[in-house]
Amino acid sequence: MTIRSVIRGVGSYLPANVVTNDELAKRVDTSDEWIRDRTGIRRRHIAADDEATSDLAINAGLQALKRAGISGADVDMFVVATTTPDHTLPATAAKVQAALGRPGVPSFDIQAVCSGFVYGLAVVDNAIRCGQAKTVLLMGAETISCIVDWEDRTTSVLFGDGAGAVVLSAEQGIGTIADRGILSTHLHSDGRQHDLLYVDGGASTTQTTGYIRMEGREVFRHAVVNLADTVRESLAANDITIADVDWLVPHQANKRILDATVKKLGIQPGKVIVTVEDHANTSAASIPLALATGVDDGRIQEGQLVLMEAMGGGFTWGSALVRM
Ligand code: ACO
């Protein structure tokens, strides 16, 4: 018998405030046509001034708990993947834990930028399979709008705020590919590329929060190669082909990155969950938001095989194969 980490509930939260491309075009020299053509993005949600990352995470987490049929008191590990914590310390997960009511159990954040949710799945899966936790609330939550330079048209059009969450719990099983749960995770990073996508602030350097800076074309080029590689790695490790995957749930950075990856992999475009038009790039929140979208609209069903992949600053990248 093996222990598997099974997804029991999925939740999401998007701030009420929606900003369209036309509204952005009033602030910087851009246009709806340029943004849609180069990125596929039409609109994004932006957190209110009094909404912090923990608020987004708590809302998404509560929905995931409800759908799993449990409460915060049943959770024995709280993990938030985020690049935009409420404070430099403590971890945003500590505030989520306090709000959801289970003192005493571990809570911590994961910082792997846009790959944060996939990194989170790997860490949480290891904790569950080692017996360190039985029920985990994993959230990807971001208020990326706070580190966007709204005067910079090359980055400000790309990002949005939001949160997604999953409840994972331990289940004993035979451990075949047909059984529910996380089947594999693969993580990578290459710190030599840290200056192609970064924030120009930080506690130990400028003592400011800073803004996102990016070599867009270089990021694009690396993303397509790394994402296709990690998907192939996942397929090979599980001895399956792309045709066996029911749904690809990719990090939502840019429609052109998604299209290029889909073409490289030869997966049917209809099997890809795409939310970038409405959410833009929500960093660590993008995969759980897309997963929740697919579950909520009935496309993703229990028993189906879902492959998630992400790439972000660092660079970091990785994948997770899950039987829902
Ligand atoms: N509106 C109008 N014009 C713009 C804008 C804008 N918002 N932004 C850039 N331009 C201009 C540039 O100034 C440039 O003008 P020039 O030719 O006069 O110098 C022209 O458009 C072309 O700029 P490029 O940067 O070459 O445009 P490109 O086709 O590469 O698209 C983009 C830029 C969308 C950023 C693309 O490179 C990209 O998507 N890269 C990936 C970045 C990404 O997704 N990062 C997110 C984090 S990483 C991740 O999540 C995987």
mmCIF file of C-alpha atoms and ligand atoms in Angstrom:
data_model
loop_
_atom_site.group_PDB
_atom_site.id
_atom_site.type_symbol
_atom_site.label_atom_id
_atom_site.label_comp_id
_atom_site.label_asym_id
_atom_site.label_seq_id
_atom_site.Cartn_x
_atom_site.Cartn_y
_atom_site.Cartn_z
ATOM 1 C CA MET A 1 0.000 0.000 0.000
ATOM 2 C CA THR A 2 1.196 3.513 -0.761
ATOM 3 C CA ILE A 3 0.033 6.912 0.433
ATOM 4 C CA ARG A 4 -1.261 9.321 -2.192
ATOM 5 C CA SER A 5 -2.116 13.033 -1.846
ATOM 6 C CA VAL A 6 -5.645 13.376 -3.201
ATOM 7 C CA ILE A 7 -7.231 16.702 -4.204
ATOM 8 C CA ARG A 8 -10.480 16.893 -2.192
ATOM 9 C CA GLY A 9 -11.644 20.417 -2.982
ATOM 10 C CA VAL A 10 -10.723 23.336 -5.199
ATOM 11 C CA GLY A 11 -11.468 27.029 -4.563
ATOM 12 C CA SER A 12 -10.768 30.395 -6.114
ATOM 13 C CA TYR A 13 -11.145 34.093 -5.484
ATOM 14 C CA LEU A 14 -10.856 37.070 -7.806
ATOM 15 C CA PRO A 15 -11.057 40.694 -6.601
ATOM 16 C CA ALA A 16 -14.202 42.492 -7.778
ATOM 17 C CA ASN A 17 -12.352 45.284 -9.558
ATOM 18 C CA VAL A 18 -11.808 44.484 -13.267
ATOM 19 C CA VAL A 19 -9.411 46.573 -15.357
ATOM 20 C CA THR A 20 -9.756 46.364 -19.150
ATOM 21 C CA ASN A 21 -7.049 46.952 -21.736
ATOM 22 C CA ASP A 22 -8.775 50.181 -22.775
ATOM 23 C CA GLU A 23 -8.518 51.449 -19.199
ATOM 24 C CA LEU A 24 -4.769 50.647 -19.162
ATOM 25 C CA ALA A 25 -4.380 52.497 -22.449
ATOM 26 C CA LYS A 26 -5.427 55.666 -20.651
ATOM 27 C CA ARG A 27 -2.395 55.284 -18.351
ATOM 28 C CA VAL A 28 0.385 54.105 -20.658
ATOM 29 C CA ASP A 29 1.077 54.215 -24.395
ATOM 30 C CA THR A 30 -0.592 50.932 -25.373
ATOM 31 C CA SER A 31 -3.807 49.665 -26.967
ATOM 32 C CA ASP A 32 -6.344 46.894 -26.555
ATOM 33 C CA GLU A 33 -5.303 45.604 -29.972
ATOM 34 C CA TRP A 34 -1.582 45.396 -29.085
ATOM 35 C CA ILE A 35 -2.236 43.651 -25.760
ATOM 36 C CA ARG A 36 -4.685 41.125 -27.232
ATOM 37 C CA ASP A 37 -2.460 40.445 -30.216
ATOM 38 C CA ARG A 38 0.793 39.941 -28.240
ATOM 39 C CA THR A 39 -0.604 38.316 -25.087
ATOM 40 C CA GLY A 40 -4.254 37.234 -25.520
ATOM 41 C CA ILE A 41 -5.149 39.242 -22.400
ATOM 42 C CA ARG A 42 -8.428 41.227 -22.428
ATOM 43 C CA ARG A 43 -8.840 42.142 -18.781
ATOM 44 C CA ARG A 44 -7.468 41.447 -15.295
ATOM 45 C CA HIS A 45 -8.744 41.655 -11.703
ATOM 46 C CA ILE A 46 -6.941 44.082 -9.395
ATOM 47 C CA ALA A 47 -7.170 43.913 -5.600
ATOM 48 C CA ALA A 48 -8.722 46.837 -3.719
ATOM 49 C CA ASP A 49 -6.419 49.014 -1.587
ATOM 50 C CA ASP A 50 -7.616 47.269 1.567
ATOM 51 C CA GLU A 51 -7.314 43.732 0.132
ATOM 52 C CA ALA A 52 -4.062 41.970 1.007
ATOM 53 C CA THR A 53 -2.717 38.696 -0.379
ATOM 54 C CA SER A 54 -3.868 36.901 2.793
ATOM 55 C CA ASP A 55 -7.447 38.110 2.190
ATOM 56 C CA LEU A 56 -7.412 36.612 -1.301
ATOM 57 C CA ALA A 57 -5.886 33.366 0.007
ATOM 58 C CA ILE A 58 -8.437 33.099 2.837
ATOM 59 C CA ASN A 59 -11.375 33.514 0.430
ATOM 60 C CA ALA A 60 -10.042 30.877 -1.969
ATOM 61 C CA GLY A 61 -9.100 28.612 0.936
ATOM 62 C CA LEU A 62 -12.545 28.823 2.516
ATOM 63 C CA GLN A 63 -14.171 27.795 -0.748
ATOM 64 C CA ALA A 64 -11.798 24.837 -1.164
ATOM 65 C CA LEU A 65 -12.465 23.720 2.437
ATOM 66 C CA LYS A 66 -16.239 23.968 1.908
ATOM 67 C CA ARG A 67 -16.052 21.901 -1.246
ATOM 68 C CA ALA A 68 -13.913 19.315 0.535
ATOM 69 C CA GLY A 69 -16.569 19.160 3.256
ATOM 70 C CA ILE A 70 -14.163 20.116 6.053
ATOM 71 C CA SER A 71 -13.226 23.215 8.077
ATOM 72 C CA GLY A 72 -9.949 24.929 8.895
ATOM 73 C CA ALA A 73 -9.884 22.981 12.169
ATOM 74 C CA ASP A 74 -9.330 19.776 10.163
ATOM 75 C CA VAL A 75 -6.227 21.111 8.374
ATOM 76 C CA ASP A 76 -2.810 20.129 9.706
ATOM 77 C CA MET A 77 -0.629 22.223 7.368
ATOM 78 C CA PHE A 78 -1.236 25.644 5.747
ATOM 79 C CA VAL A 79 0.922 26.595 2.751
ATOM 80 C CA VAL A 80 0.740 29.760 0.652
ATOM 81 C CA ALA A 81 2.679 30.053 -2.604
ATOM 82 C CA THR A 82 3.237 33.766 -3.153
ATOM 83 C CA THR A 83 5.687 36.380 -4.389
ATOM 84 C CA THR A 84 3.650 39.208 -2.880
ATOM 85 C CA PRO A 85 3.380 38.418 0.847
ATOM 86 C CA ASP A 86 1.435 40.784 3.118
ATOM 87 C CA HIS A 87 4.688 41.530 4.993
ATOM 88 C CA THR A 88 8.342 40.601 4.761
ATOM 89 C CA LEU A 89 7.601 38.572 7.889
ATOM 90 C CA PRO A 90 5.724 36.628 9.108
ATOM 91 C CA ALA A 91 4.689 34.289 6.321
ATOM 92 C CA THR A 92 1.296 35.090 4.774
ATOM 93 C CA ALA A 93 0.330 31.510 5.646
ATOM 94 C CA ALA A 94 0.466 32.465 9.348
ATOM 95 C CA LYS A 95 -2.312 35.029 8.857
ATOM 96 C CA VAL A 96 -4.338 32.512 6.838
ATOM 97 C CA GLN A 97 -3.915 29.900 9.560
ATOM 98 C CA ALA A 98 -5.032 32.379 12.225
ATOM 99 C CA ALA A 99 -8.127 33.307 10.214
ATOM 100 C CA LEU A 100 -9.062 29.706 9.457
ATOM 101 C CA GLY A 101 -8.651 28.592 13.042
ATOM 102 C CA ARG A 102 -6.082 25.847 13.584
ATOM 103 C CA PRO A 103 -3.244 27.089 15.814
ATOM 104 C CA GLY A 104 -0.320 24.778 16.480
ATOM 105 C CA VAL A 105 0.118 23.142 13.084
ATOM 106 C CA PRO A 106 2.796 24.229 10.580
ATOM 107 C CA SER A 107 2.215 27.178 8.264
ATOM 108 C CA PHE A 108 4.693 28.576 5.757
ATOM 109 C CA ASP A 109 5.056 30.335 2.418
ATOM 110 C CA ILE A 110 6.724 29.105 -0.744
ATOM 111 C CA GLN A 111 8.497 31.560 -3.054
ATOM 112 C CA ALA A 112 9.070 30.211 -6.537
ATOM 113 C CA VAL A 113 7.285 33.037 -8.372
ATOM 114 C CA CYS A 114 4.992 31.728 -11.135
ATOM 115 C CA SER A 115 6.076 28.133 -10.398
ATOM 116 C CA GLY A 116 5.071 28.517 -6.751
ATOM 117 C CA PHE A 117 1.929 26.405 -6.914
ATOM 118 C CA VAL A 118 3.711 23.498 -8.617
ATOM 119 C CA TYR A 119 6.554 23.779 -6.083
ATOM 120 C CA GLY A 120 3.858 23.801 -3.386
ATOM 121 C CA LEU A 121 2.250 20.636 -4.732
ATOM 122 C CA ALA A 122 5.638 18.886 -4.657
ATOM 123 C CA VAL A 123 6.462 19.981 -1.094
ATOM 124 C CA VAL A 124 2.983 19.173 0.224
ATOM 125 C CA ASP A 125 2.919 15.804 -1.566
ATOM 126 C CA ASN A 126 6.223 14.875 0.070
ATOM 127 C CA ALA A 127 4.904 15.912 3.497
ATOM 128 C CA ILE A 128 1.764 13.843 3.042
ATOM 129 C CA ARG A 129 3.555 10.754 1.716
ATOM 130 C CA CYS A 130 6.098 10.954 4.574
ATOM 131 C CA GLY A 131 3.276 11.074 7.114
ATOM 132 C CA GLN A 132 4.087 14.618 8.280
ATOM 133 C CA ALA A 133 0.614 15.884 7.345
ATOM 134 C CA LYS A 134 -2.734 14.280 6.593
ATOM 135 C CA THR A 135 -4.792 17.231 5.370
ATOM 136 C CA VAL A 136 -3.177 20.285 3.772
ATOM 137 C CA LEU A 137 -4.595 23.563 2.509
ATOM 138 C CA LEU A 138 -2.369 24.792 -0.333
ATOM 139 C CA MET A 139 -3.053 28.224 -1.802
ATOM 140 C CA GLY A 140 -1.515 30.236 -4.615
ATOM 141 C CA ALA A 141 -2.272 33.907 -3.905
ATOM 142 C CA GLU A 142 -0.926 37.126 -5.368
ATOM 143 C CA THR A 143 -1.433 40.871 -5.368
ATOM 144 C CA ILE A 144 1.067 41.274 -8.193
ATOM 145 C CA SER A 145 -0.448 44.703 -8.940
ATOM 146 C CA CYS A 146 1.549 45.998 -5.925
ATOM 147 C CA ILE A 147 4.896 45.234 -7.634
ATOM 148 C CA VAL A 148 3.872 46.389 -11.098
ATOM 149 C CA ASP A 149 5.365 49.639 -12.360
ATOM 150 C CA TRP A 150 2.182 51.164 -13.784
ATOM 151 C CA GLU A 151 4.268 53.535 -15.924
ATOM 152 C CA ASP A 152 6.019 50.630 -17.704
ATOM 153 C CA ARG A 153 3.938 49.418 -20.639
ATOM 154 C CA THR A 154 6.184 46.406 -21.250
ATOM 155 C CA THR A 155 5.141 44.770 -17.941
ATOM 156 C CA SER A 156 2.037 46.503 -16.553
ATOM 157 C CA VAL A 157 -0.288 45.012 -19.179
ATOM 158 C CA LEU A 158 0.650 41.421 -18.331
ATOM 159 C CA PHE A 159 -0.388 40.862 -14.730
ATOM 160 C CA GLY A 160 -3.451 40.460 -12.492
ATOM 161 C CA ASP A 161 -4.386 39.571 -8.906
ATOM 162 C CA GLY A 162 -6.199 36.525 -7.546
ATOM 163 C CA ALA A 163 -5.980 33.326 -5.536
ATOM 164 C CA GLY A 164 -6.700 29.637 -5.925
ATOM 165 C CA ALA A 165 -6.619 26.837 -3.383
ATOM 166 C CA VAL A 166 -6.722 23.073 -3.070
ATOM 167 C CA VAL A 167 -7.341 20.780 -0.119
ATOM 168 C CA LEU A 168 -5.145 17.698 -0.292
ATOM 169 C CA SER A 169 -5.520 14.712 1.962
ATOM 170 C CA ALA A 170 -3.711 11.416 2.463
ATOM 171 C CA GLU A 171 -5.269 8.283 1.038
ATOM 172 C CA GLN A 172 -3.977 4.712 1.236
ATOM 173 C CA GLY A 173 -4.123 2.895 -2.077
ATOM 174 C CA ILE A 174 -2.473 0.441 -4.397
ATOM 175 C CA GLY A 175 -0.777 3.323 -6.150
ATOM 176 C CA THR A 176 -1.431 2.621 -9.831
ATOM 177 C CA ILE A 177 -1.842 5.321 -12.451
ATOM 178 C CA ALA A 178 -5.608 4.733 -12.285
ATOM 179 C CA ASP A 179 -5.753 5.674 -8.586
ATOM 180 C CA ARG A 180 -6.563 9.225 -7.528
ATOM 181 C CA GLY A 181 -3.894 11.609 -6.291
ATOM 182 C CA ILE A 182 -0.620 13.259 -7.235
ATOM 183 C CA LEU A 183 1.237 10.795 -9.481
ATOM 184 C CA SER A 184 4.466 12.757 -9.858
ATOM 185 C CA THR A 185 6.043 16.178 -9.540
ATOM 186 C CA HIS A 186 9.179 17.504 -11.240
ATOM 187 C CA LEU A 187 10.922 20.723 -10.180
ATOM 188 C CA HIS A 188 13.758 22.724 -11.742
ATOM 189 C CA SER A 189 15.536 26.047 -11.482
ATOM 190 C CA ASP A 190 18.422 27.851 -13.123
ATOM 191 C CA GLY A 191 19.550 30.762 -10.980
ATOM 192 C CA ARG A 192 21.953 31.952 -13.689
ATOM 193 C CA GLN A 193 18.868 33.504 -15.317
ATOM 194 C CA HIS A 194 17.785 35.430 -12.200
ATOM 195 C CA ASP A 195 18.228 38.826 -13.859
ATOM 196 C CA LEU A 196 15.951 38.169 -16.846
ATOM 197 C CA LEU A 197 12.839 38.461 -14.666
ATOM 198 C CA TYR A 198 13.131 40.030 -11.232
ATOM 199 C CA VAL A 199 11.908 42.733 -8.873
ATOM 200 C CA ASP A 200 14.327 45.641 -8.434
ATOM 201 C CA GLY A 201 13.778 45.930 -4.678
ATOM 202 C CA GLY A 202 14.099 43.867 -1.538
ATOM 203 C CA ALA A 203 14.834 43.959 2.172
ATOM 204 C CA SER A 204 18.578 43.312 1.952
ATOM 205 C CA THR A 205 19.283 45.397 -1.151
ATOM 206 C CA THR A 206 17.181 48.543 -1.532
ATOM 207 C CA GLN A 207 14.922 48.319 1.542
ATOM 208 C CA THR A 208 12.032 48.994 -0.853
ATOM 209 C CA THR A 209 9.491 46.612 -2.352
ATOM 210 C CA GLY A 210 10.509 47.377 -5.943
ATOM 211 C CA TYR A 211 8.930 46.685 -9.311
ATOM 212 C CA ILE A 212 8.964 43.844 -11.839
ATOM 213 C CA ARG A 213 11.666 44.125 -14.506
ATOM 214 C CA MET A 214 11.832 41.693 -17.390
ATOM 215 C CA GLU A 215 13.537 40.817 -20.659
ATOM 216 C CA GLY A 216 10.260 39.738 -22.277
ATOM 217 C CA ARG A 217 11.637 38.050 -25.378
ATOM 218 C CA GLU A 218 14.208 36.035 -23.408
ATOM 219 C CA VAL A 219 11.568 34.948 -20.892
ATOM 220 C CA PHE A 220 9.323 33.880 -23.756
ATOM 221 C CA ARG A 221 12.081 31.825 -25.399
ATOM 222 C CA HIS A 222 13.068 30.015 -22.195
ATOM 223 C CA ALA A 223 9.430 29.443 -21.204
ATOM 224 C CA VAL A 224 8.497 27.512 -24.329
ATOM 225 C CA VAL A 225 11.576 25.264 -24.112
ATOM 226 C CA ASN A 226 11.413 24.617 -20.356
ATOM 227 C CA LEU A 227 7.655 24.022 -20.241
ATOM 228 C CA ALA A 228 7.733 21.500 -23.080
ATOM 229 C CA ASP A 229 10.721 19.758 -21.453
ATOM 230 C CA THR A 230 9.044 19.379 -18.066
ATOM 231 C CA VAL A 231 5.842 18.065 -19.633
ATOM 232 C CA ARG A 232 7.819 15.448 -21.581
ATOM 233 C CA GLU A 233 9.699 14.549 -18.401
ATOM 234 C CA SER A 234 6.397 13.977 -16.595
ATOM 235 C CA LEU A 235 4.978 11.841 -19.396
ATOM 236 C CA ALA A 236 8.148 9.712 -19.538
ATOM 237 C CA ALA A 237 8.237 9.212 -15.757
ATOM 238 C CA ASN A 238 4.668 7.898 -15.834
ATOM 239 C CA ASP A 239 5.114 5.912 -19.054
ATOM 240 C CA ILE A 240 2.260 7.689 -20.829
ATOM 241 C CA THR A 241 1.875 9.858 -23.920
ATOM 242 C CA ILE A 242 0.321 13.308 -24.257
ATOM 243 C CA ALA A 243 -2.795 11.602 -25.670
ATOM 244 C CA ASP A 244 -3.391 10.002 -22.224
ATOM 245 C CA VAL A 245 -3.693 13.428 -20.564
ATOM 246 C CA ASP A 246 -7.283 14.641 -20.232
ATOM 247 C CA TRP A 247 -6.439 18.252 -19.361
ATOM 248 C CA LEU A 248 -3.354 20.431 -19.502
ATOM 249 C CA VAL A 249 -3.633 23.162 -16.852
ATOM 250 C CA PRO A 250 -0.705 25.459 -17.644
ATOM 251 C CA HIS A 251 0.543 28.560 -15.898
ATOM 252 C CA GLN A 252 -1.248 31.411 -17.670
ATOM 253 C CA ALA A 253 1.480 33.853 -18.694
ATOM 254 C CA ASN A 254 0.670 34.667 -22.274
ATOM 255 C CA LYS A 255 -1.587 33.072 -24.925
ATOM 256 C CA ARG A 256 1.334 32.959 -27.340
ATOM 257 C CA ILE A 257 3.449 30.975 -24.847
ATOM 258 C CA LEU A 258 0.486 28.602 -24.349
ATOM 259 C CA ASP A 259 -0.026 28.195 -28.112
ATOM 260 C CA ALA A 260 3.666 27.587 -28.783
ATOM 261 C CA THR A 261 3.867 24.999 -25.975
ATOM 262 C CA VAL A 262 0.704 23.261 -27.171
ATOM 263 C CA LYS A 263 2.114 23.079 -30.705
ATOM 264 C CA LYS A 264 5.459 21.713 -29.495
ATOM 265 C CA LEU A 265 3.740 19.019 -27.422
ATOM 266 C CA GLY A 266 1.122 18.071 -30.007
ATOM 267 C CA ILE A 267 -1.739 18.188 -27.489
ATOM 268 C CA GLN A 268 -5.232 18.985 -28.814
ATOM 269 C CA PRO A 269 -5.911 22.685 -28.059
ATOM 270 C CA GLY A 270 -9.379 21.728 -26.755
ATOM 271 C CA LYS A 271 -7.716 19.856 -23.889
ATOM 272 C CA VAL A 272 -6.017 22.987 -22.526
ATOM 273 C CA ILE A 273 -7.627 25.148 -19.831
ATOM 274 C CA VAL A 274 -7.026 28.783 -20.804
ATOM 275 C CA THR A 275 -7.933 31.678 -18.497
ATOM 276 C CA VAL A 276 -5.286 34.222 -19.447
ATOM 277 C CA GLU A 277 -7.826 36.330 -21.418
ATOM 278 C CA ASP A 278 -9.778 37.150 -18.244
ATOM 279 C CA HIS A 279 -7.206 36.748 -15.450
ATOM 280 C CA ALA A 280 -3.905 37.820 -17.114
ATOM 281 C CA ASN A 281 -0.801 36.433 -15.386
ATOM 282 C CA THR A 282 -1.564 35.937 -11.681
ATOM 283 C CA SER A 283 1.802 34.269 -10.957
ATOM 284 C CA ALA A 284 1.468 31.526 -8.295
ATOM 285 C CA ALA A 285 -2.339 31.845 -8.375
ATOM 286 C CA SER A 286 -2.737 31.149 -12.072
ATOM 287 C CA ILE A 287 -2.719 27.330 -12.028
ATOM 288 C CA PRO A 288 -5.166 26.866 -9.112
ATOM 289 C CA LEU A 289 -7.393 29.573 -10.643
ATOM 290 C CA ALA A 290 -7.379 27.725 -13.978
ATOM 291 C CA LEU A 291 -7.944 24.403 -12.212
ATOM 292 C CA ALA A 292 -10.917 25.862 -10.334
ATOM 293 C CA THR A 293 -12.293 27.289 -13.592
ATOM 294 C CA GLY A 294 -12.146 23.855 -15.247
ATOM 295 C CA VAL A 295 -13.692 22.113 -12.223
ATOM 296 C CA ASP A 296 -16.427 24.745 -11.758
ATOM 297 C CA ASP A 297 -17.569 24.664 -15.385
ATOM 298 C CA GLY A 298 -17.640 20.852 -15.371
ATOM 299 C CA ARG A 299 -14.838 20.235 -17.846
ATOM 300 C CA ILE A 300 -12.476 18.649 -15.311
ATOM 301 C CA GLN A 301 -14.088 15.552 -13.797
ATOM 302 C CA GLU A 302 -13.107 13.205 -10.996
ATOM 303 C CA GLY A 303 -10.923 10.379 -12.301
ATOM 304 C CA GLN A 304 -9.399 12.423 -15.122
ATOM 305 C CA LEU A 305 -5.679 12.930 -15.645
ATOM 306 C CA VAL A 306 -4.563 16.550 -15.254
ATOM 307 C CA LEU A 307 -1.080 17.804 -16.082
ATOM 308 C CA MET A 308 -0.011 21.149 -14.625
ATOM 309 C CA GLU A 309 3.109 23.038 -15.708
ATOM 310 C CA ALA A 310 4.656 26.382 -14.830
ATOM 311 C CA MET A 311 7.706 28.542 -15.335
ATOM 312 C CA GLY A 312 8.654 31.735 -13.551
ATOM 313 C CA GLY A 313 11.367 34.043 -12.262
ATOM 314 C CA GLY A 314 14.570 32.435 -11.082
ATOM 315 C CA PHE A 315 14.122 30.805 -13.529
ATOM 316 C CA THR A 316 12.036 28.135 -11.872
ATOM 317 C CA TRP A 317 9.893 25.594 -13.666
ATOM 318 C CA GLY A 318 8.140 22.297 -13.050
ATOM 319 C CA SER A 319 5.153 20.032 -13.546
ATOM 320 C CA ALA A 320 2.684 17.930 -11.582
ATOM 321 C CA LEU A 321 0.585 15.024 -12.876
ATOM 322 C CA VAL A 322 -2.598 14.437 -10.893
ATOM 323 C CA ARG A 323 -5.437 11.931 -11.137
ATOM 324 C CA MET A 324 -8.385 14.052 -9.998
HETATM 325 N N1 ACO B 1 1.899 48.380 -25.867
HETATM 326 C C1 ACO B 1 2.377 48.791 -27.042
HETATM 327 N N2 ACO B 1 3.650 48.565 -27.428
HETATM 328 C C2 ACO B 1 4.430 47.861 -26.597
HETATM 329 C C3 ACO B 1 3.990 47.405 -25.344
HETATM 330 C C4 ACO B 1 2.667 47.678 -24.982
HETATM 331 N N3 ACO B 1 2.132 47.277 -23.833
HETATM 332 N N4 ACO B 1 5.003 46.752 -24.732
HETATM 333 C C5 ACO B 1 6.054 46.787 -25.575
HETATM 334 N N5 ACO B 1 5.715 47.481 -26.689
HETATM 335 C C6 ACO B 1 6.530 47.777 -27.855
HETATM 336 C C7 ACO B 1 7.998 47.748 -27.545
HETATM 337 O O1 ACO B 1 8.434 48.964 -26.977
HETATM 338 C C8 ACO B 1 8.589 47.493 -28.911
HETATM 339 O O2 ACO B 1 8.614 48.715 -29.595
HETATM 340 P P1 ACO B 1 9.844 49.067 -30.578
HETATM 341 O O3 ACO B 1 9.809 48.008 -31.645
HETATM 342 O O4 ACO B 1 9.497 50.437 -31.061
HETATM 343 O O5 ACO B 1 11.079 48.993 -29.732
HETATM 344 C C9 ACO B 1 7.556 46.592 -29.572
HETATM 345 O O6 ACO B 1 6.335 46.771 -28.825
HETATM 346 C C10 ACO B 1 7.940 45.128 -29.568
HETATM 347 O O7 ACO B 1 8.376 44.790 -28.253
HETATM 348 P P2 ACO B 1 8.806 43.316 -27.885
HETATM 349 O O8 ACO B 1 9.222 43.273 -26.454
HETATM 350 O O9 ACO B 1 9.778 42.813 -28.909
HETATM 351 O O10 ACO B 1 7.401 42.577 -28.088
HETATM 352 P P3 ACO B 1 7.085 41.051 -27.999
HETATM 353 O O11 ACO B 1 6.407 40.607 -29.218
HETATM 354 O O12 ACO B 1 8.256 40.256 -27.528
HETATM 355 O O13 ACO B 1 5.995 41.011 -26.840
HETATM 356 C C11 ACO B 1 5.847 40.449 -24.508
HETATM 357 C C12 ACO B 1 6.335 41.455 -25.536
HETATM 358 C C13 ACO B 1 4.359 40.353 -24.600
HETATM 359 C C14 ACO B 1 6.264 40.930 -23.128
HETATM 360 C C15 ACO B 1 6.494 39.068 -24.816
HETATM 361 O O14 ACO B 1 7.876 39.166 -24.973
HETATM 362 C C16 ACO B 1 6.191 38.061 -23.748
HETATM 363 O O15 ACO B 1 5.091 37.660 -23.558
HETATM 364 N N6 ACO B 1 7.217 37.582 -23.037
HETATM 365 C C17 ACO B 1 7.014 36.681 -21.948
HETATM 366 C C18 ACO B 1 6.926 37.503 -20.714
HETATM 367 C C19 ACO B 1 6.000 36.936 -19.662
HETATM 368 O O16 ACO B 1 5.038 36.285 -19.913
HETATM 369 N N7 ACO B 1 6.370 37.254 -18.447
HETATM 370 C C20 ACO B 1 5.547 36.907 -17.339
HETATM 371 C C21 ACO B 1 6.327 36.330 -16.247
HETATM 372 S S1 ACO B 1 7.205 34.903 -16.742
HETATM 373 C C22 ACO B 1 6.111 33.721 -16.861
HETATM 374 O O17 ACO B 1 5.085 33.827 -16.273
HETATM 375 C C23 ACO B 1 6.446 32.567 -17.747
#
